[in-house]
């Protein structure tokens, strides 16, 4: 796979660099790859904005800015790191899908895709739990 194809397949990684849409890239790639966990992760990254707009009806922006700016920046950073991790894994998958010349060998190796899938699920859950813990601490303050 050449560089232009890699860029075309991983353009969704730019969304975490935007201040308002850090989770849209995950929602897009989750819909494209039919991966519900990525869709949920993208929705989770959009939750601070949802809560900000919900709370802006009751509180002034000066009161909320102290709390939500740091939360949104933290979510942007987490979404950026996770999107780069997912993009690297997806590029490896895309490269494996390319047709390669067949090489016959006497030994065969088996790989367990279940353990790789569980590792991705664990890291997704850890990020979501961390974000909810941060929300809980801020709401207590």
mmCIF file of N, CA, C and O in Angstrom, residues 1 86-97 100 116:
data_model
loop_
_atom_site.group_PDB
_atom_site.id
_atom_site.type_symbol
_atom_site.label_atom_id
_atom_site.label_comp_id
_atom_site.label_asym_id
_atom_site.label_seq_id
_atom_site.Cartn_x
_atom_site.Cartn_y
_atom_site.Cartn_z
ATOM 1 N N UNK A 1 0.856 -1.163 0.000
ATOM 2 C CA UNK A 1 0.000 0.000 0.000
ATOM 3 C C UNK A 1 0.905 1.229 0.000
ATOM 4 O O UNK A 1 1.802 1.354 0.816
ATOM 5 N N UNK A 86 -5.669 3.239 16.889
ATOM 6 C CA UNK A 86 -6.581 2.493 16.022
ATOM 7 C C UNK A 86 -6.147 2.604 14.564
ATOM 8 O O UNK A 86 -6.204 1.625 13.814
ATOM 9 N N UNK A 87 -5.694 3.791 14.155
ATOM 10 C CA UNK A 87 -5.262 3.967 12.765
ATOM 11 C C UNK A 87 -4.061 3.081 12.443
ATOM 12 O O UNK A 87 -3.990 2.505 11.354
ATOM 13 N N UNK A 88 -3.141 2.960 13.374
ATOM 14 C CA UNK A 88 -1.970 2.101 13.144
ATOM 15 C C UNK A 88 -2.406 0.642 13.009
ATOM 16 O O UNK A 88 -1.944 -0.074 12.118
ATOM 17 N N UNK A 89 -3.322 0.209 13.879
ATOM 18 C CA UNK A 89 -3.810 -1.169 13.781
ATOM 19 C C UNK A 89 -4.580 -1.396 12.489
ATOM 20 O O UNK A 89 -4.468 -2.441 11.860
ATOM 21 N N UNK A 90 -5.369 -0.400 12.080
ATOM 22 C CA UNK A 90 -6.122 -0.551 10.837
ATOM 23 C C UNK A 90 -5.202 -0.589 9.626
ATOM 24 O O UNK A 90 -5.460 -1.326 8.672
ATOM 25 N N UNK A 91 -4.141 0.188 9.645
ATOM 26 C CA UNK A 91 -3.197 0.144 8.530
ATOM 27 C C UNK A 91 -2.524 -1.225 8.433
ATOM 28 O O UNK A 91 -2.272 -1.726 7.335
ATOM 29 N N UNK A 92 -2.239 -1.823 9.583
ATOM 30 C CA UNK A 92 -1.690 -3.182 9.571
ATOM 31 C C UNK A 92 -2.690 -4.172 8.984
ATOM 32 O O UNK A 92 -2.316 -5.063 8.225
ATOM 33 N N UNK A 93 -3.969 -3.993 9.309
ATOM 34 C CA UNK A 93 -4.999 -4.869 8.759
ATOM 35 C C UNK A 93 -5.115 -4.667 7.252
ATOM 36 O O UNK A 93 -5.234 -5.631 6.496
ATOM 37 N N UNK A 94 -5.085 -3.412 6.806
ATOM 38 C CA UNK A 94 -5.175 -3.133 5.373
ATOM 39 C C UNK A 94 -3.998 -3.734 4.616
ATOM 40 O O UNK A 94 -4.163 -4.238 3.511
ATOM 41 N N UNK A 95 -2.811 -3.680 5.217
ATOM 42 C CA UNK A 95 -1.639 -4.246 4.552
ATOM 43 C C UNK A 95 -1.716 -5.765 4.488
ATOM 44 O O UNK A 95 -1.244 -6.371 3.533
ATOM 45 N N UNK A 96 -2.323 -6.397 5.492
ATOM 46 C CA UNK A 96 -2.471 -7.851 5.474
ATOM 47 C C UNK A 96 -3.495 -8.282 4.429
ATOM 48 O O UNK A 96 -3.417 -9.392 3.916
ATOM 49 N N UNK A 97 -4.459 -7.418 4.126
ATOM 50 C CA UNK A 97 -5.493 -7.759 3.152
ATOM 51 C C UNK A 97 -4.990 -7.698 1.718
ATOM 52 O O UNK A 97 -5.626 -8.244 0.824
ATOM 53 N N UNK A 100 -0.723 -11.073 -1.622
ATOM 54 C CA UNK A 100 0.718 -11.296 -1.610
ATOM 55 C C UNK A 100 0.999 -12.597 -2.345
ATOM 56 O O UNK A 100 0.140 -13.481 -2.405
ATOM 57 N N UNK A 116 -6.356 -10.441 20.445
ATOM 58 C CA UNK A 116 -6.156 -9.080 19.927
ATOM 59 C C UNK A 116 -7.439 -8.280 20.041
ATOM 60 O O UNK A 116 -7.421 -7.105 20.367
#
